[in-house]
Amino acid sequence: MPLLDNFQIVDKDYKEFIDLKIPDSDLSTIKEVGNHKIIIDDLAQTIYETYPKPEGTDFKINKESDFHTESDIFFKEYRPLSTIYAWLDILKETYPDLVEIEWLGQSYEGRDLKALHLSSQTGLNPTKKTIVMTAGVHAREWISVSTVLFTIYQLLSKYGSSKKETNFLNQLDFLIIPVFNPDGYEYTWTTDRLWRKNRQETYIPRCFGIDIDHSFGYHWTRSEDFPCGESYSGEAQFEAMEAENLDHYVNITKPDHIIYGFLDFHSYTQKILYPYAYSCDEYPRDIENLLELAYGLAKSIRLKSGKHYEVLPACKDRGVDLLPGLGAGSSLDYMYHNRAHWAFQLKLRDTGSHGFLLPSKFIIPVGKEIYSAVKYFCQFILNPDL
């Protein structure tokens, strides 16, 4: 069975690129298409290298006093869903005055969809500004999950010793969903590392999965992709159970919370996207301040690690000029239009050398650069006029 290669097709007159996955037998054909370069020569080996090493798969914490030391080890590798959920339970035990684990519902395959509520005050705090973060919407984007887990740990471990983190948790509520697509994420560990959608049943037998980020109820339209395709939107808005769970969570469970910020973490291409995704013809409200904040996020990353993150409207990243349905039903548009004052989608490293298969050695560097942007975002939410 031939190995699969990952290519970038580059138009010399256009700076963007298209990544393709093809068998070796089609290499001669792709050369006729245009400029290209091989970015992953051995896909199977690259996939293998993203999984934890055999000695790193058994992550356990036996004593609460070992938590801080063991957490350094936790971010050395990507972690499966069961380990992540166990680690969230440990956070609750270690920081009982700062952490609540909330249940949003279940996935199609019966897995719990969990959110962490971080605050220095227990219970509902509707008078406090709320920031919502999501990650792992697309199952194969492991770096998004690890980055949000890194952010959670930084906020908690620095509380009381750092003025900034103490101030954030004293004055803000954080509602964080680190694995938004638990079925799909689990499937990437057991069956198909590059799986994107959830694992929901569709009207075509053996074609499973809805693209959760095409399922939200703002300018939702039925996609042109059929159920076996990666961008299948379902047959109705909120058909993806995870999208419906978030809608219920923010509008029914948290109706009085003032959601000031929404950050949705994805990979890859190093971009900061602002609304709208569904169309480039509609401008978001308060566009000047939205752009100022977006460029502030990019600058904070650049000052931390030197990495460049491009700022642009989500519609241009989605390619709605080619296929309008590609931008429909996104969580970014839905949250910005319905609840959040400020909303962004952050597409993390890299720009194509590894794509969705970013090696685990980048977990901590990416975590650090994105956490600098999260801190900037929090400071802006608290003091938007500064």
Coordinates of C-alpha atoms in Angstrom, one line a residue:
M1 CA 0.0 0.0 0.0
P2 CA 1.7 3.3 -1.1
L3 CA 2.5 5.9 1.5
L4 CA 0.6 9.1 1.3
D5 CA 2.4 12.4 0.6
N6 CA 1.3 15.9 1.7
F7 CA 1.8 18.6 -0.9
Q8 CA 1.4 22.3 -1.1
I9 CA 0.2 23.7 -4.5
V10 CA 1.3 27.3 -4.8
D11 CA 0.1 29.8 -7.3
K12 CA 3.0 32.2 -8.1
D13 CA 0.5 35.1 -8.4
Y14 CA -1.3 34.3 -5.2
K15 CA 0.3 33.9 -1.8
E16 CA -2.1 31.3 -0.4
F17 CA -1.7 27.6 -0.8
I18 CA -3.7 24.4 -0.9
D19 CA -2.5 21.2 0.9
L20 CA -3.2 17.9 -0.8
K21 CA -2.8 14.3 0.3
I22 CA -2.1 12.0 -2.5
P23 CA -0.6 8.5 -3.1
D24 CA 2.9 8.2 -4.6
S25 CA 1.4 6.8 -7.8
D26 CA -0.2 10.2 -8.6
L27 CA 3.0 12.2 -8.2
S28 CA 3.5 12.6 -11.9
T29 CA 0.0 14.0 -12.3
I30 CA 0.3 16.6 -9.6
K31 CA 3.5 17.9 -11.1
E32 CA 1.5 19.0 -14.1
V33 CA -0.9 21.1 -12.0
G34 CA 1.5 23.9 -11.1
N35 CA 4.1 24.9 -8.6
H36 CA 4.3 22.6 -5.7
K37 CA 6.6 21.3 -2.9
I38 CA 6.6 18.2 -0.8
I39 CA 6.1 19.1 2.9
I40 CA 5.5 15.6 4.3
D41 CA 7.3 12.9 2.5
D42 CA 6.3 10.0 4.8
L43 CA 2.8 10.6 6.2
A44 CA 2.6 7.4 8.1
Q45 CA 5.8 8.0 10.0
T46 CA 4.9 11.6 10.7
I47 CA 1.5 10.5 12.1
Y48 CA 3.3 7.9 14.3
E49 CA 5.6 10.6 15.7
T50 CA 2.7 12.6 17.1
Y51 CA 1.6 9.9 19.5
P52 CA 3.3 9.7 22.9
K53 CA 6.4 7.6 23.2
P54 CA 5.8 4.2 24.9
E55 CA 7.4 5.4 28.1
G56 CA 5.3 8.5 28.1
T57 CA 1.8 6.9 27.7
D58 CA 1.2 6.0 31.4
F59 CA 0.8 9.5 32.9
K60 CA -0.3 9.1 36.5
I61 CA -0.3 11.3 39.6
N62 CA -0.5 9.4 42.9
K63 CA 0.0 12.3 45.3
E64 CA -1.5 15.8 45.3
S65 CA 1.9 17.1 46.3
D66 CA 3.4 15.8 43.0
F67 CA 1.0 17.8 40.9
H68 CA 3.2 20.7 39.9
T69 CA 6.2 18.5 39.0
E70 CA 4.1 16.1 37.1
S71 CA 2.3 18.8 35.2
D72 CA 5.6 19.7 33.5
I73 CA 5.7 16.1 32.2
F74 CA 2.0 16.3 31.2
F75 CA 2.8 18.9 28.4
K76 CA 5.7 16.8 27.0
E77 CA 3.3 14.8 24.9
Y78 CA -0.2 14.9 23.5
R79 CA -2.7 13.1 25.7
P80 CA -5.7 10.9 25.0
L81 CA -9.2 11.9 26.2
S82 CA -9.3 9.7 29.2
T83 CA -6.0 11.1 30.5
I84 CA -7.2 14.7 29.8
Y85 CA -10.4 14.2 31.8
A86 CA -8.5 12.6 34.6
W87 CA -6.2 15.6 34.7
L88 CA -9.2 17.9 34.8
D89 CA -10.4 16.0 37.9
I90 CA -7.0 16.5 39.5
L91 CA -7.2 20.3 38.8
K92 CA -10.5 20.3 40.6
E93 CA -9.0 18.5 43.6
T94 CA -5.9 20.7 43.6
Y95 CA -7.7 24.0 43.2
P96 CA -11.1 23.4 44.7
D97 CA -11.7 27.2 45.3
L98 CA -10.9 28.1 41.7
V99 CA -12.3 25.2 39.6
E100 CA -15.7 23.8 38.9
I101 CA -16.2 21.1 36.3
E102 CA -19.5 21.6 34.5
W103 CA -21.4 19.1 32.3
L104 CA -22.7 20.4 29.0
G105 CA -24.2 17.1 27.8
Q106 CA -23.1 14.0 25.9
S107 CA -21.8 13.3 22.5
Y108 CA -23.4 11.0 20.0
E109 CA -21.3 8.1 21.3
G110 CA -22.2 8.9 24.9
R111 CA -19.0 10.7 26.0
D112 CA -19.3 13.6 28.4
L113 CA -18.7 17.1 27.1
K114 CA -17.0 19.0 30.0
A115 CA -16.3 22.6 30.7
L116 CA -14.1 24.1 33.3
H117 CA -15.5 27.1 35.1
L118 CA -12.5 29.1 36.5
S119 CA -13.1 31.8 39.0
S120 CA -12.1 32.9 42.5
Q121 CA -15.8 32.8 43.5
T122 CA -17.7 29.6 43.4
G123 CA -21.1 29.4 41.8
L124 CA -22.6 31.7 39.2
N125 CA -21.2 35.2 39.0
P126 CA -23.4 37.0 36.5
T127 CA -22.0 40.4 37.4
K128 CA -18.5 39.4 36.3
K129 CA -17.3 39.5 32.7
T130 CA -17.1 36.1 31.1
I131 CA -14.6 34.7 28.6
V132 CA -15.5 31.5 26.8
M133 CA -12.8 29.3 25.2
T134 CA -13.2 26.3 23.0
A135 CA -10.7 23.9 21.5
G136 CA -10.6 20.6 19.7
V137 CA -13.7 21.4 17.5
H138 CA -11.9 19.6 14.7
A139 CA -10.6 16.3 16.0
R140 CA -7.2 16.2 14.4
E141 CA -6.1 19.6 15.7
W142 CA -4.4 18.3 18.8
I143 CA -2.3 21.4 19.4
S144 CA -5.4 23.4 20.0
V145 CA -6.4 21.0 22.9
S146 CA -2.9 21.0 24.5
T147 CA -2.7 24.8 24.2
V148 CA -6.0 25.4 26.0
L149 CA -4.9 22.9 28.7
F150 CA -1.7 24.8 29.0
T151 CA -3.6 28.1 29.4
I152 CA -5.8 26.6 32.1
Y153 CA -2.8 25.4 34.0
Q154 CA -1.0 28.8 33.8
L155 CA -4.1 30.6 35.1
L156 CA -4.5 28.3 38.0
S157 CA -0.8 27.7 39.0
K158 CA 0.0 31.4 39.0
Y159 CA -3.0 32.5 41.0
G160 CA -1.9 34.1 44.3
S161 CA 1.8 34.4 43.2
S162 CA 1.3 36.6 40.1
K163 CA -0.6 39.8 40.2
K164 CA -2.0 39.4 36.6
E165 CA -3.4 35.9 37.0
T166 CA -4.8 36.7 40.5
N167 CA -6.5 39.7 39.0
F168 CA -7.9 37.7 36.1
L169 CA -9.5 35.0 38.3
N170 CA -10.8 37.6 40.8
Q171 CA -12.5 39.8 38.2
L172 CA -13.3 37.4 35.3
D173 CA -15.2 34.1 34.8
F174 CA -13.7 31.6 32.4
L175 CA -15.8 28.9 30.8
I176 CA -13.4 26.7 29.0
I177 CA -14.2 23.6 26.9
P178 CA -10.8 21.9 26.2
V179 CA -12.1 19.0 24.1
F180 CA -15.2 20.2 22.2
N181 CA -15.4 17.1 20.0
P182 CA -14.7 14.1 22.3
D183 CA -15.9 11.4 19.9
G184 CA -13.8 12.7 17.1
Y185 CA -10.8 13.3 19.3
E186 CA -11.0 9.7 20.6
Y187 CA -11.3 8.5 17.0
T188 CA -8.1 10.2 16.1
W189 CA -6.3 8.2 18.8
T190 CA -7.8 4.8 17.9
T191 CA -8.5 4.8 14.2
D192 CA -7.8 7.8 12.0
R193 CA -5.3 10.4 13.1
L194 CA -6.5 13.0 10.5
W195 CA -10.2 12.7 11.2
R196 CA -11.9 16.1 11.3
K197 CA -15.7 15.8 12.1
N198 CA -17.6 14.4 15.0
R199 CA -18.8 10.8 14.8
Q200 CA -22.6 11.4 14.5
E201 CA -24.7 9.2 12.3
T202 CA -25.9 10.6 9.0
Y203 CA -28.5 9.6 6.4
I204 CA -25.9 7.7 4.4
P205 CA -24.8 4.4 6.1
R206 CA -21.1 4.3 6.9
C207 CA -20.7 8.0 6.3
F208 CA -20.3 9.3 9.8
G209 CA -19.7 12.8 11.1
I210 CA -20.8 16.4 10.9
D211 CA -18.4 19.3 10.8
I212 CA -19.3 21.0 14.1
D213 CA -18.0 24.3 12.9
H214 CA -20.6 24.4 10.1
S215 CA -23.5 23.5 12.4
F216 CA -24.2 26.7 14.4
G217 CA -27.4 28.6 13.9
Y218 CA -26.2 31.9 12.4
H219 CA -26.4 32.1 8.7
W220 CA -26.4 28.3 8.6
T221 CA -26.8 26.9 5.1
R222 CA -26.7 23.3 3.9
S223 CA -23.2 22.6 2.6
E224 CA -22.5 21.3 -0.9
D225 CA -20.4 18.6 0.7
F226 CA -22.2 15.2 1.1
P227 CA -22.1 13.2 4.4
C228 CA -18.8 11.5 3.6
G229 CA -17.1 14.8 3.0
E230 CA -15.0 16.6 5.6
S231 CA -17.1 19.8 5.6
Y232 CA -20.6 18.2 5.8
S233 CA -22.9 20.6 7.7
G234 CA -25.7 18.3 8.5
E235 CA -29.3 18.7 7.3
A236 CA -30.3 21.4 9.8
Q237 CA -28.7 24.0 12.1
F238 CA -27.4 22.7 15.4
E239 CA -27.7 19.1 14.2
A240 CA -24.2 18.4 15.5
M241 CA -24.9 17.5 19.1
E242 CA -21.9 19.4 20.4
A243 CA -23.0 22.7 18.8
E244 CA -26.5 22.2 20.3
N245 CA -24.9 21.5 23.7
L246 CA -23.0 24.8 23.6
D247 CA -26.1 26.7 22.5
H248 CA -28.0 25.3 25.5
Y249 CA -25.0 25.9 27.8
V250 CA -24.6 29.6 27.1
N251 CA -28.3 30.5 26.6
I252 CA -30.0 28.3 29.1
T253 CA -27.5 27.4 31.7
K254 CA -25.7 30.8 31.7
P255 CA -28.3 33.3 30.4
D256 CA -27.3 36.0 32.8
H257 CA -23.6 35.8 32.2
I258 CA -22.2 38.7 30.2
I259 CA -20.0 37.0 27.6
Y260 CA -17.4 39.6 26.7
G261 CA -14.9 37.4 25.0
F262 CA -14.8 34.2 22.9
L263 CA -11.7 32.5 21.7
D264 CA -11.9 29.4 19.5
F265 CA -8.6 27.6 19.0
H266 CA -7.8 25.7 15.9
S267 CA -4.8 24.7 13.7
Y268 CA -3.0 25.4 11.5
T269 CA -1.6 28.4 9.4
Q270 CA -0.9 30.9 12.2
K271 CA -3.8 33.3 11.8
I272 CA -6.0 35.4 14.0
L273 CA -9.5 35.5 12.4
Y274 CA -12.2 37.9 13.2
P275 CA -15.9 37.8 12.1
Y276 CA -17.6 37.2 9.8
A277 CA -16.9 33.8 8.3
Y278 CA -20.1 33.5 6.3
S279 CA -19.6 36.6 4.1
C280 CA -17.0 39.3 3.4
D281 CA -19.8 41.8 2.5
E282 CA -20.9 42.3 6.1
Y283 CA -18.6 44.2 8.5
P284 CA -18.6 43.4 12.2
R285 CA -19.7 46.1 14.6
D286 CA -17.0 48.3 16.1
I287 CA -14.6 47.1 13.4
E288 CA -11.8 49.5 14.4
N289 CA -11.6 48.3 18.0
L290 CA -11.9 44.7 16.8
L291 CA -8.9 45.1 14.5
E292 CA -6.9 46.9 17.2
L293 CA -7.5 44.0 19.5
A294 CA -6.7 41.4 16.8
Y295 CA -3.4 43.1 16.0
G296 CA -2.6 43.4 19.7
L297 CA -3.0 39.6 20.0
A298 CA -0.7 39.1 17.1
K299 CA 1.9 41.5 18.5
S300 CA 1.9 39.8 21.9
I301 CA 2.7 36.5 20.2
R302 CA 5.4 38.1 18.1
L303 CA 7.0 39.7 21.2
K304 CA 6.9 36.4 23.0
S305 CA 8.3 34.0 20.3
G306 CA 8.9 36.0 17.2
K307 CA 6.2 34.1 15.3
H308 CA 4.0 36.0 12.9
Y309 CA 0.3 35.5 13.0
E310 CA -1.7 37.0 10.2
V311 CA -4.8 39.0 11.0
L312 CA -7.7 38.8 8.5
P313 CA -11.5 38.3 8.4
A314 CA -12.6 34.7 8.7
C315 CA -14.4 34.8 5.4
K316 CA -11.1 35.2 3.5
D317 CA -9.6 32.2 5.3
R318 CA -12.7 30.1 4.6
G319 CA -12.7 30.9 0.8
V320 CA -16.3 32.0 0.7
D321 CA -15.6 33.8 -2.6
L322 CA -15.2 30.3 -4.1
L323 CA -17.8 28.3 -2.1
P324 CA -20.1 30.5 0.0
G325 CA -21.2 27.5 2.1
L326 CA -17.7 27.1 3.5
G327 CA -18.2 30.0 5.9
A328 CA -21.7 29.2 7.0
G329 CA -22.7 28.1 10.5
S330 CA -19.4 28.9 12.3
S331 CA -19.1 29.2 16.1
L332 CA -17.2 32.4 15.6
D333 CA -20.1 34.1 13.8
Y334 CA -22.7 32.6 16.1
M335 CA -21.0 33.6 19.4
Y336 CA -20.1 37.1 18.1
H337 CA -23.6 37.8 16.8
N338 CA -25.5 36.4 19.7
R339 CA -23.5 36.7 22.9
A340 CA -19.8 37.8 22.7
H341 CA -18.6 41.4 22.5
W342 CA -15.3 40.3 21.1
A343 CA -14.7 37.0 19.3
F344 CA -11.7 35.5 17.4
Q345 CA -10.6 32.2 16.0
L346 CA -6.9 31.5 16.5
K347 CA -5.3 29.1 14.1
L348 CA -2.1 27.9 15.7
R349 CA 1.2 26.7 14.4
D350 CA 2.5 25.9 11.9
T351 CA 2.3 27.3 8.4
G352 CA 2.4 23.9 6.7
S353 CA 5.7 22.1 7.4
H354 CA 3.8 19.7 9.7
G355 CA 0.3 20.9 9.4
F356 CA -2.1 19.0 11.7
L357 CA 0.8 16.7 12.7
L358 CA 2.8 19.3 14.7
P359 CA 5.3 17.3 16.8
S360 CA 4.8 17.3 20.6
K361 CA 8.1 19.2 21.1
F362 CA 6.1 22.3 20.1
I363 CA 3.4 21.9 22.7
I364 CA 5.1 24.1 25.3
P365 CA 6.4 26.8 22.9
V366 CA 3.0 27.2 21.3
G367 CA 1.4 27.2 24.7
K368 CA 3.6 30.0 25.9
E369 CA 3.1 32.2 22.8
I370 CA -0.7 31.7 22.8
Y371 CA -0.9 32.3 26.6
S372 CA 0.7 35.7 26.0
A373 CA -2.1 36.5 23.7
V374 CA -4.7 35.2 26.2
K375 CA -3.3 37.5 28.8
Y376 CA -3.5 40.4 26.4
F377 CA -7.1 39.5 25.7
C378 CA -8.0 39.4 29.4
Q379 CA -6.3 42.7 30.1
F380 CA -8.3 44.2 27.2
I381 CA -11.6 42.8 28.5
L382 CA -10.9 44.3 31.9
N383 CA -9.7 47.7 30.6
P384 CA -10.9 48.2 27.0
D385 CA -10.3 51.9 27.1
L386 CA -6.6 51.7 27.9

